[in-house]
Amino acid sequence: MHNEEERLSEVTIPHLAESLVSATLGRWLKEPGDYVKEYEVLCELNTDKVNVEMPSPMEGTLIRILVQEGETADVGAPICLIREPEAQTPIVSDPSKSIVTEGRYRDEPDLSTRYSPAVMRLAEEHRIDLRKVKGTSLGGRINRKDVLAYVRDGMNIQPATPPEYSAGKNEVIAAGFTKATSVPAAQERKEPASSRGPDDQLLPVTPVRKLIATRMHQSVSEIPHAWLTIEADVSHLVDLQQKWKDRFAEKEGIRLTVTPFVLKAVVNAIKDYPILNSTWSTDNIIIKKEIHVSIAIGSEESVVTPVIRNADRKTIAGLAIELDDLVKRARSGKLTISDMQGGTFTFNNTGAFGSLQSFPLINYPQAAIITFETIVRKPVVIQRDMIAIRSMANLCLSLDHRILDGVVCGHFMRRVKQYLERYDQETVIY
């Protein structure tokens, strides 16, 4: 080592998406000692939305890995250290290239007042003075779990002892991350000794599944859910879809389903009741001007929610074309981060699997999610007590009860029903 203090640069988890607070290190593509060019892929990051390759923000030699494969780190937390070429070591202003010295790193730097964006957002949401929260990460740094524990314990947390620091190669416990397998003491559950038989199969939990679990826990723990279900007569909608499906397939080369018709009705109802297109923010309810609908698309391993932007400005045909594109790219693993960002309301066609009723979890931090259930042909009482066989379907709404109440959601669902039942043979789709 040179007599001069060696200068190293931290590479941190970038802010990949609007609602992203953490990511799991999926796979390292470089090892300590490797020389890395700027923009060369360092590793793979897994989020609950997509998996992405992370390029190096600088050129240099990878000195130390701080976050191991399978571990989860907050946005802004360091994942590795890179030594830049001596002639090219600048004073940087880019926060993803913060310069540290190897000597300082070994002496446990004071990280207690360095807050990640995730921590700052939580503190703002819960109106917390972070000076009152004791951090449990390296150097006393505060992570998301510290803040959530502080809130859960009535703003009077008694934190565990900070993790022990080790200066050995690849043993640094980096600030702002926790092992994906660790859970707060209040949430820890021991597996009963008799719960696993000798012939039972153990299915490893993938990083994507762990992140989905984290987001779902966040949804149910932070959002007070309520539910509402209505039944709509979609007979005319089905007739209209049948009328157009062959022409549409010939013209566009894709299949026309009932989904874009339902989505159009939902979007029109959101325009009438814009409070459904909102999010909670401590002292304010933020009503989003643009209607960007997240579409839940399932695969064997997970569910992703790519976004149709400005859905209210699109025709039924336009929605059908964009839906088809998103589904194909989701199932072939070709969605991008930008495809996942900015959703303001979520739609899920659970009827595709034969579901009759759902109680979906809200896509945090949105205010609501709606599901369209399977269409069932059944006898229904119509005019003058006559009975007819009609195509009926349920729609189920999950709502954030901090923002929405039964009255407004009842009006919203009734409006969705009205739009669905107004379709007729004269409705145009272009």
Short mmCIF file of C-alpha atoms in Angstrom, two decimals:
data_model
loop_
_atom_site.label_atom_id
_atom_site.label_comp_id
_atom_site.label_asym_id
_atom_site.label_seq_id
_atom_site.Cartn_x
_atom_site.Cartn_y
_atom_site.Cartn_z
CA MET A 1 0.00 0.00 0.00
CA HIS A 2 1.22 3.49 -0.79
CA ASN A 3 2.28 5.87 1.96
CA GLU A 4 -0.49 8.20 0.87
CA GLU A 5 -3.96 7.43 2.19
CA GLU A 6 -5.66 5.26 -0.42
CA ARG A 7 -8.82 6.77 -1.89
CA LEU A 8 -11.74 4.47 -2.58
CA SER A 9 -15.19 5.11 -4.02
CA GLU A 10 -18.42 3.62 -2.72
CA VAL A 11 -20.85 2.21 -5.27
CA THR A 12 -24.38 2.50 -3.92
CA ILE A 13 -27.82 1.10 -4.70
CA PRO A 14 -29.31 3.55 -7.24
CA HIS A 15 -32.86 4.92 -7.09
CA LEU A 16 -34.26 2.59 -9.72
CA ALA A 17 -37.96 3.38 -9.38
CA GLU A 18 -40.25 5.93 -7.79
CA SER A 19 -41.48 3.65 -5.01
CA LEU A 20 -38.34 1.54 -4.61
CA VAL A 21 -36.80 1.57 -1.13
CA SER A 22 -34.48 -1.43 -1.32
CA ALA A 23 -33.11 -4.12 -3.62
CA THR A 24 -31.65 -7.59 -3.22
CA LEU A 25 -28.22 -8.44 -4.61
CA GLY A 26 -28.99 -11.24 -7.02
CA ARG A 27 -25.57 -12.09 -8.48
CA TRP A 28 -22.11 -10.57 -8.59
CA LEU A 29 -20.57 -10.59 -12.07
CA LYS A 30 -17.22 -9.24 -10.85
CA GLU A 31 -14.87 -10.34 -8.07
CA PRO A 32 -12.48 -8.38 -5.83
CA GLY A 33 -9.35 -7.65 -7.85
CA ASP A 34 -11.17 -7.38 -11.18
CA TYR A 35 -10.66 -4.23 -13.21
CA VAL A 36 -14.00 -2.70 -14.15
CA LYS A 37 -14.68 -0.21 -16.92
CA GLU A 38 -17.23 2.57 -16.52
CA TYR A 39 -20.75 1.32 -17.41
CA GLU A 40 -19.58 -2.31 -17.36
CA VAL A 41 -22.09 -4.50 -15.53
CA LEU A 42 -21.07 -5.13 -11.92
CA CYS A 43 -23.97 -7.18 -10.60
CA GLU A 44 -27.63 -8.04 -10.91
CA LEU A 45 -30.18 -6.39 -8.61
CA ASN A 46 -33.55 -7.94 -7.85
CA THR A 47 -36.56 -5.82 -6.93
CA ASP A 48 -40.20 -6.73 -6.43
CA LYS A 49 -40.86 -5.29 -9.88
CA VAL A 50 -38.00 -6.26 -12.19
CA ASN A 51 -34.47 -7.64 -12.22
CA VAL A 52 -31.84 -5.25 -13.56
CA GLU A 53 -28.16 -5.28 -14.37
CA MET A 54 -26.26 -2.58 -12.49
CA PRO A 55 -23.45 -0.87 -14.43
CA SER A 56 -20.41 0.51 -12.69
CA PRO A 57 -20.60 4.31 -12.31
CA MET A 58 -16.81 4.54 -12.58
CA GLU A 59 -13.68 2.83 -13.90
CA GLY A 60 -11.28 1.15 -11.53
CA THR A 61 -10.41 -1.96 -9.53
CA LEU A 62 -13.06 -3.69 -7.43
CA ILE A 63 -11.50 -3.75 -3.95
CA ARG A 64 -14.19 -5.08 -1.67
CA ILE A 65 -17.74 -6.45 -1.86
CA LEU A 66 -19.92 -5.13 0.97
CA VAL A 67 -23.26 -6.77 0.14
CA GLN A 68 -23.29 -10.47 -0.57
CA GLU A 69 -25.60 -12.34 -2.94
CA GLY A 70 -29.05 -12.75 -1.40
CA GLU A 71 -28.68 -9.79 0.95
CA THR A 72 -30.98 -6.77 0.79
CA ALA A 73 -29.76 -3.15 0.85
CA ASP A 74 -31.57 0.16 1.09
CA VAL A 75 -31.46 2.62 -1.79
CA GLY A 76 -28.32 4.71 -1.27
CA ALA A 77 -26.48 2.04 0.73
CA PRO A 78 -22.95 1.06 -0.43
CA ILE A 79 -22.55 -2.37 -2.02
CA CYS A 80 -18.86 -2.35 -2.95
CA LEU A 81 -15.66 -0.29 -2.97
CA ILE A 82 -13.76 0.60 -6.15
CA ARG A 83 -10.28 2.13 -6.39
CA GLU A 84 -10.20 4.50 -9.34
CA PRO A 85 -7.02 4.97 -11.41
CA GLU A 86 -4.76 7.43 -9.57
CA ALA A 87 -4.63 9.87 -12.47
CA GLN A 88 -8.39 9.85 -12.78
CA THR A 89 -9.39 10.16 -9.12
CA PRO A 90 -11.46 13.37 -9.09
CA ILE A 91 -13.41 15.22 -6.46
CA VAL A 92 -16.85 13.89 -7.28
CA SER A 93 -20.25 15.38 -6.71
CA ASP A 94 -22.20 12.32 -7.84
CA PRO A 95 -23.65 10.73 -4.67
CA SER A 96 -23.22 7.26 -6.19
CA LYS A 97 -19.45 7.90 -6.29
CA SER A 98 -18.85 9.15 -2.76
CA ILE A 99 -15.11 9.10 -2.01
CA VAL A 100 -13.98 7.39 1.18
CA THR A 101 -10.57 6.30 2.37
CA GLU A 102 -9.72 2.71 3.16
CA GLY A 103 -8.31 3.83 6.45
CA ARG A 104 -11.49 5.62 7.43
CA TYR A 105 -13.56 2.62 6.42
CA ARG A 106 -11.58 0.38 8.75
CA ASP A 107 -12.04 2.83 11.59
CA GLU A 108 -15.85 2.63 11.45
CA PRO A 109 -16.88 5.97 9.93
CA ASP A 110 -19.59 8.01 11.58
CA LEU A 111 -22.58 7.07 9.47
CA SER A 112 -25.23 7.82 12.09
CA THR A 113 -26.43 10.97 10.35
CA ARG A 114 -26.32 9.58 6.80
CA TYR A 115 -29.90 8.69 5.92
CA SER A 116 -31.01 6.76 2.87
CA PRO A 117 -33.93 8.08 0.78
CA ALA A 118 -36.08 5.24 2.15
CA VAL A 119 -35.41 6.31 5.74
CA MET A 120 -36.08 9.96 4.92
CA ARG A 121 -39.43 9.09 3.31
CA LEU A 122 -40.52 7.01 6.29
CA ALA A 123 -39.48 9.72 8.72
CA GLU A 124 -41.47 12.32 6.79
CA GLU A 125 -44.51 10.07 6.54
CA HIS A 126 -44.57 9.30 10.27
CA ARG A 127 -43.31 12.76 11.35
CA ILE A 128 -40.33 11.32 13.19
CA ASP A 129 -37.29 13.18 14.50
CA LEU A 130 -34.53 10.82 13.36
CA ARG A 131 -32.27 12.09 16.11
CA LYS A 132 -34.45 10.12 18.53
CA VAL A 133 -34.02 6.84 16.66
CA LYS A 134 -31.08 4.60 17.54
CA GLY A 135 -29.57 2.99 14.46
CA THR A 136 -28.56 -0.65 14.46
CA SER A 137 -26.44 -0.67 11.29
CA LEU A 138 -22.71 -0.08 11.04
CA GLY A 139 -21.60 3.10 12.78
CA GLY A 140 -25.06 3.59 14.29
CA ARG A 141 -26.64 4.29 10.93
CA ILE A 142 -30.45 4.18 10.86
CA ASN A 143 -32.14 1.79 8.45
CA ARG A 144 -35.79 1.28 7.51
CA LYS A 145 -36.31 -1.44 10.10
CA ASP A 146 -35.11 0.89 12.86
CA VAL A 147 -37.69 3.49 11.84
CA LEU A 148 -40.52 0.96 11.49
CA ALA A 149 -39.62 -0.57 14.86
CA TYR A 150 -39.61 2.91 16.40
CA VAL A 151 -43.13 3.51 15.04
CA ARG A 152 -44.36 0.04 16.00
CA ASP A 153 -43.09 0.35 19.57
CA GLY A 154 -44.85 3.64 20.16
CA MET A 155 -41.95 5.96 19.33
CA ASN A 156 -39.93 4.48 22.20
CA ILE A 157 -37.71 1.85 20.61
CA GLN A 158 -35.08 -0.02 22.59
CA PRO A 159 -32.84 -1.15 19.74
CA ALA A 160 -30.71 -4.20 19.60
CA THR A 161 -26.95 -3.91 19.80
CA PRO A 162 -25.49 -2.74 16.47
CA PRO A 163 -23.99 -5.54 14.40
CA GLU A 164 -20.39 -6.41 15.05
CA TYR A 165 -17.93 -4.93 12.59
CA SER A 166 -15.30 -7.03 10.89
CA ALA A 167 -12.58 -5.65 8.67
CA GLY A 168 -11.80 -8.95 7.00
CA LYS A 169 -12.12 -9.24 3.22
CA ASN A 170 -15.76 -9.27 2.14
CA GLU A 171 -16.89 -9.23 5.79
CA VAL A 172 -17.76 -5.55 6.15
CA ILE A 173 -21.36 -5.16 7.29
CA ALA A 174 -22.31 -2.18 5.15
CA ALA A 175 -24.52 0.57 6.51
CA GLY A 176 -28.11 0.58 5.39
CA PHE A 177 -28.63 -3.10 4.65
CA THR A 178 -29.73 -6.19 6.47
CA LYS A 179 -29.49 -9.83 5.53
CA ALA A 180 -32.60 -10.86 3.62
CA THR A 181 -33.11 -13.71 6.08
CA SER A 182 -33.17 -11.49 9.18
CA VAL A 183 -36.43 -10.17 10.64
CA PRO A 184 -37.21 -7.88 13.58
CA ALA A 185 -37.65 -9.69 16.89
CA ALA A 186 -41.34 -8.75 16.99
CA GLN A 187 -41.89 -10.51 13.68
CA GLU A 188 -39.64 -13.53 14.23
CA ARG A 189 -41.47 -16.84 14.24
CA LYS A 190 -39.78 -20.11 15.03
CA GLU A 191 -40.77 -23.06 12.92
CA PRO A 192 -42.47 -25.76 15.02
CA ALA A 193 -40.37 -28.89 15.21
CA SER A 194 -43.24 -31.01 13.88
CA SER A 195 -44.11 -28.72 10.95
CA ARG A 196 -41.73 -30.41 8.51
CA GLY A 197 -41.93 -34.06 7.71
CA PRO A 198 -39.07 -36.20 6.38
CA ASP A 199 -40.64 -36.36 2.91
CA ASP A 200 -41.62 -32.68 2.68
CA GLN A 201 -40.06 -30.60 -0.06
CA LEU A 202 -38.14 -27.44 0.81
CA LEU A 203 -38.60 -24.77 -1.84
CA PRO A 204 -35.90 -22.07 -1.68
CA VAL A 205 -37.29 -18.55 -1.49
CA THR A 206 -36.01 -16.57 -4.48
CA PRO A 207 -34.90 -12.93 -4.12
CA VAL A 208 -37.94 -11.86 -6.15
CA ARG A 209 -40.28 -13.78 -3.84
CA LYS A 210 -38.58 -12.26 -0.77
CA LEU A 211 -39.09 -8.78 -2.16
CA ILE A 212 -42.73 -9.48 -2.99
CA ALA A 213 -43.17 -10.69 0.60
CA THR A 214 -41.61 -7.47 1.88
CA ARG A 215 -43.88 -5.27 -0.25
CA MET A 216 -47.00 -7.23 0.68
CA HIS A 217 -46.12 -6.97 4.38
CA GLN A 218 -45.60 -3.24 3.91
CA SER A 219 -49.03 -2.95 2.28
CA VAL A 220 -50.96 -4.72 5.03
CA SER A 221 -48.97 -3.20 7.90
CA GLU A 222 -49.14 0.43 6.74
CA ILE A 223 -52.46 0.59 4.85
CA PRO A 224 -55.82 -0.03 6.60
CA HIS A 225 -57.61 -2.10 3.96
CA ALA A 226 -61.36 -2.22 3.32
CA TRP A 227 -63.20 -4.05 0.54
CA LEU A 228 -66.23 -3.60 -1.68
CA THR A 229 -67.78 -5.90 -4.31
CA ILE A 230 -70.40 -5.29 -6.99
CA GLU A 231 -71.95 -7.47 -9.70
CA ALA A 232 -72.36 -6.16 -13.24
CA ASP A 233 -74.28 -7.44 -16.25
CA VAL A 234 -71.64 -7.61 -18.99
CA SER A 235 -73.82 -9.32 -21.60
CA HIS A 236 -73.66 -6.36 -24.01
CA LEU A 237 -69.91 -6.05 -23.44
CA VAL A 238 -69.40 -9.71 -24.40
CA ASP A 239 -71.55 -9.25 -27.51
CA LEU A 240 -69.50 -6.19 -28.49
CA GLN A 241 -66.22 -8.04 -27.99
CA GLN A 242 -67.48 -10.91 -30.14
CA LYS A 243 -68.53 -8.45 -32.85
CA TRP A 244 -65.05 -6.89 -33.05
CA LYS A 245 -62.68 -9.77 -32.28
CA ASP A 246 -62.20 -11.12 -35.82
CA ARG A 247 -61.81 -7.70 -37.44
CA PHE A 248 -59.44 -6.62 -34.71
CA ALA A 249 -57.30 -9.75 -35.05
CA GLU A 250 -57.10 -9.27 -38.81
CA LYS A 251 -56.17 -5.60 -38.52
CA GLU A 252 -53.86 -5.64 -35.48
CA GLY A 253 -52.62 -9.21 -35.46
CA ILE A 254 -53.51 -9.74 -31.80
CA ARG A 255 -56.43 -11.19 -29.86
CA LEU A 256 -59.13 -8.88 -28.52
CA THR A 257 -60.29 -9.88 -25.02
CA VAL A 258 -62.86 -8.32 -22.69
CA THR A 259 -60.10 -6.81 -20.51
CA PRO A 260 -59.64 -3.50 -22.41
CA PHE A 261 -63.41 -2.94 -22.36
CA VAL A 262 -63.45 -3.36 -18.57
CA LEU A 263 -60.34 -1.25 -18.13
CA LYS A 264 -61.89 1.57 -20.17
CA ALA A 265 -64.95 1.55 -17.89
CA VAL A 266 -62.75 1.65 -14.78
CA VAL A 267 -60.66 4.53 -16.13
CA ASN A 268 -63.76 6.52 -17.04
CA ALA A 269 -65.04 6.05 -13.48
CA ILE A 270 -61.70 7.24 -12.06
CA LYS A 271 -62.10 10.43 -14.09
CA ASP A 272 -65.47 10.93 -12.40
CA TYR A 273 -64.06 10.17 -8.94
CA PRO A 274 -60.39 11.31 -9.01
CA ILE A 275 -59.90 10.68 -5.28
CA LEU A 276 -59.43 7.01 -6.26
CA ASN A 277 -56.30 8.13 -8.12
CA SER A 278 -54.43 9.33 -5.04
CA THR A 279 -51.86 8.53 -2.36
CA TRP A 280 -51.44 9.21 1.36
CA SER A 281 -48.76 11.65 2.55
CA THR A 282 -48.98 12.30 6.33
CA ASP A 283 -50.67 15.73 6.34
CA ASN A 284 -51.99 15.60 2.77
CA ILE A 285 -53.80 13.41 0.29
CA ILE A 286 -52.12 13.74 -3.08
CA ILE A 287 -54.59 13.41 -5.96
CA LYS A 288 -52.67 12.50 -9.09
CA LYS A 289 -53.51 14.49 -12.20
CA GLU A 290 -52.47 11.78 -14.64
CA ILE A 291 -54.12 8.37 -14.63
CA HIS A 292 -51.38 5.76 -14.98
CA VAL A 293 -52.84 2.28 -14.46
CA SER A 294 -50.65 -0.53 -13.13
CA ILE A 295 -51.63 -3.84 -14.73
CA ALA A 296 -51.07 -6.96 -12.62
CA ILE A 297 -49.51 -9.66 -14.80
CA GLY A 298 -48.76 -13.05 -13.30
CA SER A 299 -46.09 -15.60 -14.11
CA GLU A 300 -45.14 -18.91 -12.52
CA GLU A 301 -42.70 -17.15 -10.16
CA SER A 302 -44.16 -13.73 -9.44
CA VAL A 303 -46.50 -10.90 -10.33
CA VAL A 304 -45.35 -7.68 -11.99
CA THR A 305 -47.29 -4.45 -12.45
CA PRO A 306 -46.20 -2.56 -15.57
CA VAL A 307 -47.96 0.72 -16.23
CA ILE A 308 -50.26 1.99 -18.98
CA ARG A 309 -49.63 5.73 -18.95
CA ASN A 310 -52.43 8.23 -19.50
CA ALA A 311 -54.89 5.36 -19.76
CA ASP A 312 -57.82 7.78 -19.84
CA ARG A 313 -56.62 9.18 -23.18
CA LYS A 314 -56.56 5.81 -24.92
CA THR A 315 -59.32 4.13 -26.90
CA ILE A 316 -60.43 0.57 -26.23
CA ALA A 317 -58.28 -0.54 -29.17
CA GLY A 318 -55.33 1.45 -27.87
CA LEU A 319 -55.66 -0.17 -24.45
CA ALA A 320 -55.88 -3.62 -26.06
CA ILE A 321 -52.68 -3.08 -28.06
CA GLU A 322 -50.74 -1.79 -25.07
CA LEU A 323 -52.03 -4.56 -22.81
CA ASP A 324 -50.92 -7.20 -25.31
CA ASP A 325 -47.46 -5.63 -25.55
CA LEU A 326 -47.00 -5.44 -21.77
CA VAL A 327 -48.14 -9.03 -21.22
CA LYS A 328 -45.76 -10.38 -23.87
CA ARG A 329 -42.79 -8.41 -22.54
CA ALA A 330 -43.60 -9.30 -18.93
CA ARG A 331 -43.66 -13.01 -19.65
CA SER A 332 -40.49 -12.87 -21.73
CA GLY A 333 -38.61 -10.88 -19.08
CA LYS A 334 -38.20 -7.80 -21.28
CA LEU A 335 -39.86 -5.15 -19.13
CA THR A 336 -37.74 -2.14 -18.20
CA ILE A 337 -37.64 -0.05 -15.04
CA SER A 338 -39.49 2.76 -16.83
CA ASP A 339 -42.31 0.31 -17.63
CA MET A 340 -42.84 -0.18 -13.89
CA GLN A 341 -42.74 3.41 -12.68
CA GLY A 342 -45.47 5.90 -11.88
CA GLY A 343 -48.58 3.76 -11.45
CA THR A 344 -51.46 5.54 -9.68
CA PHE A 345 -54.14 2.79 -9.60
CA THR A 346 -53.96 -0.98 -10.14
CA PHE A 347 -56.17 -3.26 -12.25
CA ASN A 348 -56.08 -7.06 -12.11
CA ASN A 349 -58.11 -9.47 -14.27
CA THR A 350 -58.33 -12.34 -11.77
CA GLY A 351 -61.25 -13.74 -13.72
CA ALA A 352 -58.75 -15.18 -16.18
CA PHE A 353 -58.11 -17.90 -13.56
CA GLY A 354 -61.77 -18.54 -12.82
CA SER A 355 -61.90 -16.45 -9.64
CA LEU A 356 -65.35 -15.35 -8.48
CA GLN A 357 -64.30 -12.98 -5.69
CA SER A 358 -61.01 -11.47 -4.51
CA PHE A 359 -59.68 -9.43 -1.61
CA PRO A 360 -56.55 -8.00 -3.27
CA LEU A 361 -53.75 -6.22 -1.44
CA ILE A 362 -53.18 -2.60 -2.44
CA ASN A 363 -50.13 -1.84 -4.54
CA TYR A 364 -48.34 0.45 -2.07
CA PRO A 365 -48.48 3.50 -2.00
CA GLN A 366 -51.58 3.68 -4.22
CA ALA A 367 -55.06 4.20 -2.74
CA ALA A 368 -56.91 1.32 -4.40
CA ILE A 369 -56.83 -1.79 -6.57
CA ILE A 370 -59.73 -3.32 -8.51
CA THR A 371 -60.14 -6.88 -9.77
CA PHE A 372 -62.41 -8.15 -12.53
CA GLU A 373 -63.66 -11.66 -11.84
CA THR A 374 -64.71 -14.46 -14.16
CA ILE A 375 -67.80 -14.01 -16.34
CA VAL A 376 -70.57 -16.45 -15.42
CA ARG A 377 -73.72 -17.21 -17.43
CA LYS A 378 -76.61 -17.48 -14.98
CA PRO A 379 -80.33 -16.75 -14.57
CA VAL A 380 -81.03 -13.18 -13.49
CA VAL A 381 -84.25 -11.34 -12.70
CA ILE A 382 -84.68 -8.48 -15.18
CA GLN A 383 -87.60 -6.22 -16.10
CA ARG A 384 -91.06 -6.99 -14.71
CA ASP A 385 -89.82 -10.02 -12.77
CA MET A 386 -88.76 -11.80 -15.95
CA ILE A 387 -85.87 -14.25 -15.71
CA ALA A 388 -83.16 -14.32 -18.37
CA ILE A 389 -79.75 -15.93 -18.77
CA ARG A 390 -77.17 -13.15 -18.60
CA SER A 391 -73.36 -12.84 -18.52
CA MET A 392 -72.56 -11.59 -15.02
CA ALA A 393 -69.24 -10.69 -13.38
CA ASN A 394 -68.07 -9.39 -10.01
CA LEU A 395 -65.70 -6.48 -9.54
CA CYS A 396 -63.85 -6.23 -6.22
CA LEU A 397 -62.22 -3.08 -4.85
CA SER A 398 -59.63 -2.85 -2.08
CA LEU A 399 -59.29 0.65 -0.69
CA ASP A 400 -57.02 2.60 1.64
CA HIS A 401 -59.41 3.60 4.43
CA ARG A 402 -57.19 6.55 5.39
CA ILE A 403 -58.08 8.13 2.06
CA LEU A 404 -61.32 6.53 0.93
CA ASP A 405 -64.64 5.84 2.62
CA GLY A 406 -67.54 3.56 1.76
CA VAL A 407 -69.71 6.30 0.29
CA VAL A 408 -67.31 7.55 -2.36
CA CYS A 409 -66.19 4.01 -3.20
CA GLY A 410 -69.80 2.89 -3.47
CA HIS A 411 -70.45 5.70 -5.94
CA PHE A 412 -67.27 4.80 -7.83
CA MET A 413 -68.18 1.12 -8.13
CA ARG A 414 -71.72 1.97 -9.19
CA ARG A 415 -70.27 4.21 -11.91
CA VAL A 416 -68.00 1.39 -13.12
CA LYS A 417 -71.07 -0.85 -13.31
CA GLN A 418 -72.97 1.79 -15.27
CA TYR A 419 -70.16 2.16 -17.82
CA LEU A 420 -69.91 -1.61 -18.24
CA GLU A 421 -73.64 -1.98 -18.80
CA ARG A 422 -73.81 0.92 -21.29
CA TYR A 423 -71.84 -0.92 -23.98
CA ASP A 424 -73.90 -1.77 -27.05
CA GLN A 425 -73.39 -2.72 -30.69
CA GLU A 426 -72.91 0.94 -31.64
CA THR A 427 -69.89 1.44 -29.34
CA VAL A 428 -66.72 2.14 -31.31
CA ILE A 429 -63.39 0.83 -30.12
CA TYR A 430 -61.09 3.08 -32.18
#
